[in-house]
Amino acid sequence: MSTDDGEGGVLLLLGINHARSLYEADLAKHDIQQRLGLRQYNIGCERAARGQNGVTGDLIDR
């Protein structure tokens, strides 16, 4: 175990940067999940508008 204060500061800085990266990655993951969900919803609406899957287009207007 080192008593060098500089080394501990570097480790703390690395820890903060790592935590920030994980936080930003989680935000990006959440954004991607939302966009994928919206895309799947839009595909379902497009199919409904074309009368596919036994759904008529008039259901979209409701």
PDB file of N, CA and C in Angstrom:
ATOM      1  N   MET A   1       0.849  -1.168   0.000  1.00  0.00           N
ATOM      2  CA  MET A   1       0.000   0.000   0.000  1.00  0.00           C
ATOM      3  C   MET A   1       0.896   1.232   0.000  1.00  0.00           C
ATOM      4  N   SER A   2       0.605   2.155  -0.903  1.00  0.00           N
ATOM      5  CA  SER A   2       1.423   3.354  -1.049  1.00  0.00           C
ATOM      6  C   SER A   2       0.866   4.487  -0.195  1.00  0.00           C
ATOM      7  N   THR A   3       1.775   5.298   0.356  1.00  0.00           N
ATOM      8  CA  THR A   3       1.336   6.468   1.126  1.00  0.00           C
ATOM      9  C   THR A   3       1.460   7.744   0.301  1.00  0.00           C
ATOM     10  N   ASP A   4       1.786   7.601  -0.974  1.00  0.00           N
ATOM     11  CA  ASP A   4       1.947   8.748  -1.860  1.00  0.00           C
ATOM     12  C   ASP A   4       0.578   9.368  -2.148  1.00  0.00           C
ATOM     13  N   ASP A   5       0.370  10.607  -1.716  1.00  0.00           N
ATOM     14  CA  ASP A   5      -0.923  11.271  -1.895  1.00  0.00           C
ATOM     15  C   ASP A   5      -1.263  11.490  -3.365  1.00  0.00           C
ATOM     16  N   GLY A   6      -0.259  11.708  -4.194  1.00  0.00           N
ATOM     17  CA  GLY A   6      -0.503  11.913  -5.623  1.00  0.00           C
ATOM     18  C   GLY A   6      -1.145  10.712  -6.281  1.00  0.00           C
ATOM     19  N   GLU A   7      -0.721   9.538  -5.888  1.00  0.00           N
ATOM     20  CA  GLU A   7      -1.271   8.317  -6.472  1.00  0.00           C
ATOM     21  C   GLU A   7      -2.748   8.157  -6.120  1.00  0.00           C
ATOM     22  N   GLY A   8      -3.104   8.448  -4.898  1.00  0.00           N
ATOM     23  CA  GLY A   8      -4.509   8.348  -4.494  1.00  0.00           C
ATOM     24  C   GLY A   8      -5.386   9.329  -5.248  1.00  0.00           C
ATOM     25  N   GLY A   9      -4.851  10.519  -5.499  1.00  0.00           N
ATOM     26  CA  GLY A   9      -5.608  11.508  -6.271  1.00  0.00           C
ATOM     27  C   GLY A   9      -5.869  11.053  -7.689  1.00  0.00           C
ATOM     28  N   VAL A  10      -4.870  10.409  -8.274  1.00  0.00           N
ATOM     29  CA  VAL A  10      -5.038   9.885  -9.632  1.00  0.00           C
ATOM     30  C   VAL A  10      -6.095   8.792  -9.639  1.00  0.00           C
ATOM     31  N   LEU A  11      -6.055   7.920  -8.648  1.00  0.00           N
ATOM     32  CA  LEU A  11      -7.058   6.856  -8.571  1.00  0.00           C
ATOM     33  C   LEU A  11      -8.453   7.428  -8.378  1.00  0.00           C
ATOM     34  N   LEU A  12      -8.571   8.470  -7.566  1.00  0.00           N
ATOM     35  CA  LEU A  12      -9.869   9.106  -7.365  1.00  0.00           C
ATOM     36  C   LEU A  12     -10.362   9.715  -8.666  1.00  0.00           C
ATOM     37  N   LEU A  13      -9.473  10.398  -9.383  1.00  0.00           N
ATOM     38  CA  LEU A  13      -9.843  11.000 -10.659  1.00  0.00           C
ATOM     39  C   LEU A  13     -10.278   9.934 -11.657  1.00  0.00           C
ATOM     40  N   LEU A  14      -9.551   8.826 -11.708  1.00  0.00           N
ATOM     41  CA  LEU A  14      -9.944   7.735 -12.593  1.00  0.00           C
ATOM     42  C   LEU A  14     -11.307   7.184 -12.200  1.00  0.00           C
ATOM     43  N   GLY A  15     -11.555   7.090 -10.907  1.00  0.00           N
ATOM     44  CA  GLY A  15     -12.852   6.607 -10.430  1.00  0.00           C
ATOM     45  C   GLY A  15     -13.983   7.527 -10.842  1.00  0.00           C
ATOM     46  N   ILE A  16     -13.758   8.830 -10.744  1.00  0.00           N
ATOM     47  CA  ILE A  16     -14.781   9.801 -11.131  1.00  0.00           C
ATOM     48  C   ILE A  16     -15.037   9.726 -12.633  1.00  0.00           C
ATOM     49  N   ASN A  17     -13.961   9.662 -13.421  1.00  0.00           N
ATOM     50  CA  ASN A  17     -14.125   9.562 -14.874  1.00  0.00           C
ATOM     51  C   ASN A  17     -14.848   8.282 -15.266  1.00  0.00           C
ATOM     52  N   HIS A  18     -14.523   7.188 -14.584  1.00  0.00           N
ATOM     53  CA  HIS A  18     -15.187   5.914 -14.870  1.00  0.00           C
ATOM     54  C   HIS A  18     -16.670   5.999 -14.517  1.00  0.00           C
ATOM     55  N   ALA A  19     -16.972   6.586 -13.374  1.00  0.00           N
ATOM     56  CA  ALA A  19     -18.369   6.736 -12.970  1.00  0.00           C
ATOM     57  C   ALA A  19     -19.123   7.605 -13.971  1.00  0.00           C
ATOM     58  N   ARG A  20     -18.495   8.671 -14.433  1.00  0.00           N
ATOM     59  CA  ARG A  20     -19.135   9.552 -15.417  1.00  0.00           C
ATOM     60  C   ARG A  20     -19.384   8.792 -16.721  1.00  0.00           C
ATOM     61  N   SER A  21     -18.418   7.994 -17.148  1.00  0.00           N
ATOM     62  CA  SER A  21     -18.576   7.214 -18.381  1.00  0.00           C
ATOM     63  C   SER A  21     -19.728   6.223 -18.257  1.00  0.00           C
ATOM     64  N   LEU A  22     -19.806   5.569 -17.103  1.00  0.00           N
ATOM     65  CA  LEU A  22     -20.906   4.627 -16.880  1.00  0.00           C
ATOM     66  C   LEU A  22     -22.246   5.344 -16.880  1.00  0.00           C
ATOM     67  N   TYR A  23     -22.312   6.513 -16.261  1.00  0.00           N
ATOM     68  CA  TYR A  23     -23.544   7.301 -16.215  1.00  0.00           C
ATOM     69  C   TYR A  23     -23.963   7.707 -17.626  1.00  0.00           C
ATOM     70  N   GLU A  24     -23.008   8.203 -18.414  1.00  0.00           N
ATOM     71  CA  GLU A  24     -23.314   8.624 -19.781  1.00  0.00           C
ATOM     72  C   GLU A  24     -23.716   7.435 -20.645  1.00  0.00           C
ATOM     73  N   ALA A  25     -23.084   6.302 -20.442  1.00  0.00           N
ATOM     74  CA  ALA A  25     -23.439   5.104 -21.203  1.00  0.00           C
ATOM     75  C   ALA A  25     -24.850   4.660 -20.863  1.00  0.00           C
ATOM     76  N   ASP A  26     -25.237   4.763 -19.603  1.00  0.00           N
ATOM     77  CA  ASP A  26     -26.588   4.389 -19.201  1.00  0.00           C
ATOM     78  C   ASP A  26     -27.601   5.322 -19.836  1.00  0.00           C
ATOM     79  N   LEU A  27     -27.286   6.619 -19.898  1.00  0.00           N
ATOM     80  CA  LEU A  27     -28.184   7.563 -20.561  1.00  0.00           C
ATOM     81  C   LEU A  27     -28.316   7.227 -22.038  1.00  0.00           C
ATOM     82  N   ALA A  28     -27.198   6.892 -22.678  1.00  0.00           N
ATOM     83  CA  ALA A  28     -27.234   6.533 -24.091  1.00  0.00           C
ATOM     84  C   ALA A  28     -28.060   5.261 -24.294  1.00  0.00           C
ATOM     85  N   LYS A  29     -27.884   4.292 -23.412  1.00  0.00           N
ATOM     86  CA  LYS A  29     -28.643   3.041 -23.508  1.00  0.00           C
ATOM     87  C   LYS A  29     -30.130   3.323 -23.367  1.00  0.00           C
ATOM     88  N   HIS A  30     -30.493   4.175 -22.419  1.00  0.00           N
ATOM     89  CA  HIS A  30     -31.896   4.517 -22.204  1.00  0.00           C
ATOM     90  C   HIS A  30     -32.469   5.217 -23.436  1.00  0.00           C
ATOM     91  N   ASP A  31     -31.703   6.137 -24.020  1.00  0.00           N
ATOM     92  CA  ASP A  31     -32.134   6.853 -25.213  1.00  0.00           C
ATOM     93  C   ASP A  31     -32.353   5.887 -26.376  1.00  0.00           C
ATOM     94  N   ILE A  32     -31.432   4.943 -26.538  1.00  0.00           N
ATOM     95  CA  ILE A  32     -31.560   3.958 -27.615  1.00  0.00           C
ATOM     96  C   ILE A  32     -32.793   3.093 -27.399  1.00  0.00           C
ATOM     97  N   GLN A  33     -33.022   2.681 -26.152  1.00  0.00           N
ATOM     98  CA  GLN A  33     -34.196   1.863 -25.860  1.00  0.00           C
ATOM     99  C   GLN A  33     -35.477   2.633 -26.163  1.00  0.00           C
ATOM    100  N   GLN A  34     -35.510   3.918 -25.820  1.00  0.00           N
ATOM    101  CA  GLN A  34     -36.686   4.730 -26.112  1.00  0.00           C
ATOM    102  C   GLN A  34     -36.893   4.861 -27.610  1.00  0.00           C
ATOM    103  N   ARG A  35     -35.821   5.108 -28.339  1.00  0.00           N
ATOM    104  CA  ARG A  35     -35.930   5.257 -29.791  1.00  0.00           C
ATOM    105  C   ARG A  35     -36.386   3.959 -30.445  1.00  0.00           C
ATOM    106  N   LEU A  36     -35.875   2.824 -29.969  1.00  0.00           N
ATOM    107  CA  LEU A  36     -36.299   1.542 -30.519  1.00  0.00           C
ATOM    108  C   LEU A  36     -37.771   1.297 -30.224  1.00  0.00           C
ATOM    109  N   GLY A  37     -38.197   1.627 -29.034  1.00  0.00           N
ATOM    110  CA  GLY A  37     -39.603   1.468 -28.682  1.00  0.00           C
ATOM    111  C   GLY A  37     -40.486   2.337 -29.550  1.00  0.00           C
ATOM    112  N   LEU A  38     -40.074   3.568 -29.791  1.00  0.00           N
ATOM    113  CA  LEU A  38     -40.830   4.481 -30.642  1.00  0.00           C
ATOM    114  C   LEU A  38     -40.856   3.964 -32.070  1.00  0.00           C
ATOM    115  N   ARG A  39     -39.735   3.417 -32.534  1.00  0.00           N
ATOM    116  CA  ARG A  39     -39.667   2.882 -33.893  1.00  0.00           C
ATOM    117  C   ARG A  39     -40.617   1.698 -34.039  1.00  0.00           C
ATOM    118  N   GLN A  40     -40.645   0.815 -33.062  1.00  0.00           N
ATOM    119  CA  GLN A  40     -41.550  -0.329 -33.132  1.00  0.00           C
ATOM    120  C   GLN A  40     -42.999   0.137 -33.102  1.00  0.00           C
ATOM    121  N   TYR A  41     -43.304   1.168 -32.314  1.00  0.00           N
ATOM    122  CA  TYR A  41     -44.655   1.721 -32.271  1.00  0.00           C
ATOM    123  C   TYR A  41     -45.027   2.285 -33.640  1.00  0.00           C
ATOM    124  N   ASN A  42     -44.102   3.027 -34.260  1.00  0.00           N
ATOM    125  CA  ASN A  42     -44.365   3.611 -35.575  1.00  0.00           C
ATOM    126  C   ASN A  42     -44.571   2.539 -36.634  1.00  0.00           C
ATOM    127  N   ILE A  43     -43.788   1.460 -36.563  1.00  0.00           N
ATOM    128  CA  ILE A  43     -43.960   0.356 -37.510  1.00  0.00           C
ATOM    129  C   ILE A  43     -45.344  -0.256 -37.337  1.00  0.00           C
ATOM    130  N   GLY A  44     -45.780  -0.414 -36.095  1.00  0.00           N
ATOM    131  CA  GLY A  44     -47.116  -0.947 -35.837  1.00  0.00           C
ATOM    132  C   GLY A  44     -48.197  -0.048 -36.401  1.00  0.00           C
ATOM    133  N   CYS A  45     -48.025   1.263 -36.276  1.00  0.00           N
ATOM    134  CA  CYS A  45     -48.996   2.212 -36.822  1.00  0.00           C
ATOM    135  C   CYS A  45     -49.018   2.154 -38.342  1.00  0.00           C
ATOM    136  N   GLU A  46     -47.845   2.037 -38.950  1.00  0.00           N
ATOM    137  CA  GLU A  46     -47.780   1.939 -40.413  1.00  0.00           C
ATOM    138  C   GLU A  46     -48.483   0.680 -40.896  1.00  0.00           C
ATOM    139  N   ARG A  47     -48.262  -0.421 -40.209  1.00  0.00           N
ATOM    140  CA  ARG A  47     -48.920  -1.672 -40.594  1.00  0.00           C
ATOM    141  C   ARG A  47     -50.431  -1.550 -40.416  1.00  0.00           C
ATOM    142  N   ALA A  48     -50.848  -0.915 -39.347  1.00  0.00           N
ATOM    143  CA  ALA A  48     -52.277  -0.740 -39.109  1.00  0.00           C
ATOM    144  C   ALA A  48     -52.888   0.131 -40.200  1.00  0.00           C
ATOM    145  N   ALA A  49     -52.169   1.163 -40.623  1.00  0.00           N
ATOM    146  CA  ALA A  49     -52.671   2.055 -41.665  1.00  0.00           C
ATOM    147  C   ALA A  49     -52.827   1.313 -42.994  1.00  0.00           C
ATOM    148  N   ARG A  50     -51.995   0.307 -43.218  1.00  0.00           N
ATOM    149  CA  ARG A  50     -52.079  -0.475 -44.455  1.00  0.00           C
ATOM    150  C   ARG A  50     -53.057  -1.638 -44.324  1.00  0.00           C
ATOM    151  N   GLY A  51     -53.625  -1.824 -43.140  1.00  0.00           N
ATOM    152  CA  GLY A  51     -54.579  -2.905 -42.934  1.00  0.00           C
ATOM    153  C   GLY A  51     -53.936  -4.253 -42.710  1.00  0.00           C
ATOM    154  N   GLN A  52     -52.661  -4.269 -42.349  1.00  0.00           N
ATOM    155  CA  GLN A  52     -51.974  -5.532 -42.089  1.00  0.00           C
ATOM    156  C   GLN A  52     -52.270  -5.993 -40.670  1.00  0.00           C
ATOM    157  N   ASN A  53     -52.078  -7.264 -40.429  1.00  0.00           N
ATOM    158  CA  ASN A  53     -52.258  -7.881 -39.104  1.00  0.00           C
ATOM    159  C   ASN A  53     -53.695  -7.780 -38.612  1.00  0.00           C
ATOM    160  N   GLY A  54     -54.635  -7.666 -39.526  1.00  0.00           N
ATOM    161  CA  GLY A  54     -56.035  -7.649 -39.138  1.00  0.00           C
ATOM    162  C   GLY A  54     -56.483  -6.376 -38.451  1.00  0.00           C
ATOM    163  N   VAL A  55     -55.718  -5.320 -38.562  1.00  0.00           N
ATOM    164  CA  VAL A  55     -56.068  -4.048 -37.932  1.00  0.00           C
ATOM    165  C   VAL A  55     -56.369  -3.050 -39.033  1.00  0.00           C
ATOM    166  N   THR A  56     -57.459  -2.325 -38.897  1.00  0.00           N
ATOM    167  CA  THR A  56     -57.805  -1.330 -39.912  1.00  0.00           C
ATOM    168  C   THR A  56     -57.172   0.006 -39.586  1.00  0.00           C
ATOM    169  N   GLY A  57     -56.973   0.823 -40.601  1.00  0.00           N
ATOM    170  CA  GLY A  57     -56.322   2.114 -40.433  1.00  0.00           C
ATOM    171  C   GLY A  57     -57.101   3.081 -39.578  1.00  0.00           C
ATOM    172  N   ASP A  58     -58.431   2.903 -39.474  1.00  0.00           N
ATOM    173  CA  ASP A  58     -59.216   3.873 -38.704  1.00  0.00           C
ATOM    174  C   ASP A  58     -58.938   3.790 -37.208  1.00  0.00           C
ATOM    175  N   LEU A  59     -58.267   2.754 -36.750  1.00  0.00           N
ATOM    176  CA  LEU A  59     -57.937   2.662 -35.328  1.00  0.00           C
ATOM    177  C   LEU A  59     -56.867   3.670 -34.933  1.00  0.00           C
ATOM    178  N   ILE A  60     -56.062   4.116 -35.886  1.00  0.00           N
ATOM    179  CA  ILE A  60     -54.997   5.066 -35.574  1.00  0.00           C
ATOM    180  C   ILE A  60     -55.587   6.416 -35.186  1.00  0.00           C
ATOM    181  N   ASP A  61     -56.705   6.791 -35.804  1.00  0.00           N
ATOM    182  CA  ASP A  61     -57.309   8.099 -35.535  1.00  0.00           C
ATOM    183  C   ASP A  61     -57.974   8.166 -34.169  1.00  0.00           C
ATOM    184  N   ARG A  62     -58.208   7.057 -33.549  1.00  0.00           N
ATOM    185  CA  ARG A  62     -58.905   7.061 -32.254  1.00  0.00           C
ATOM    186  C   ARG A  62     -57.981   7.321 -31.117  1.00  0.00           C
TER     187      ARG A  62
END
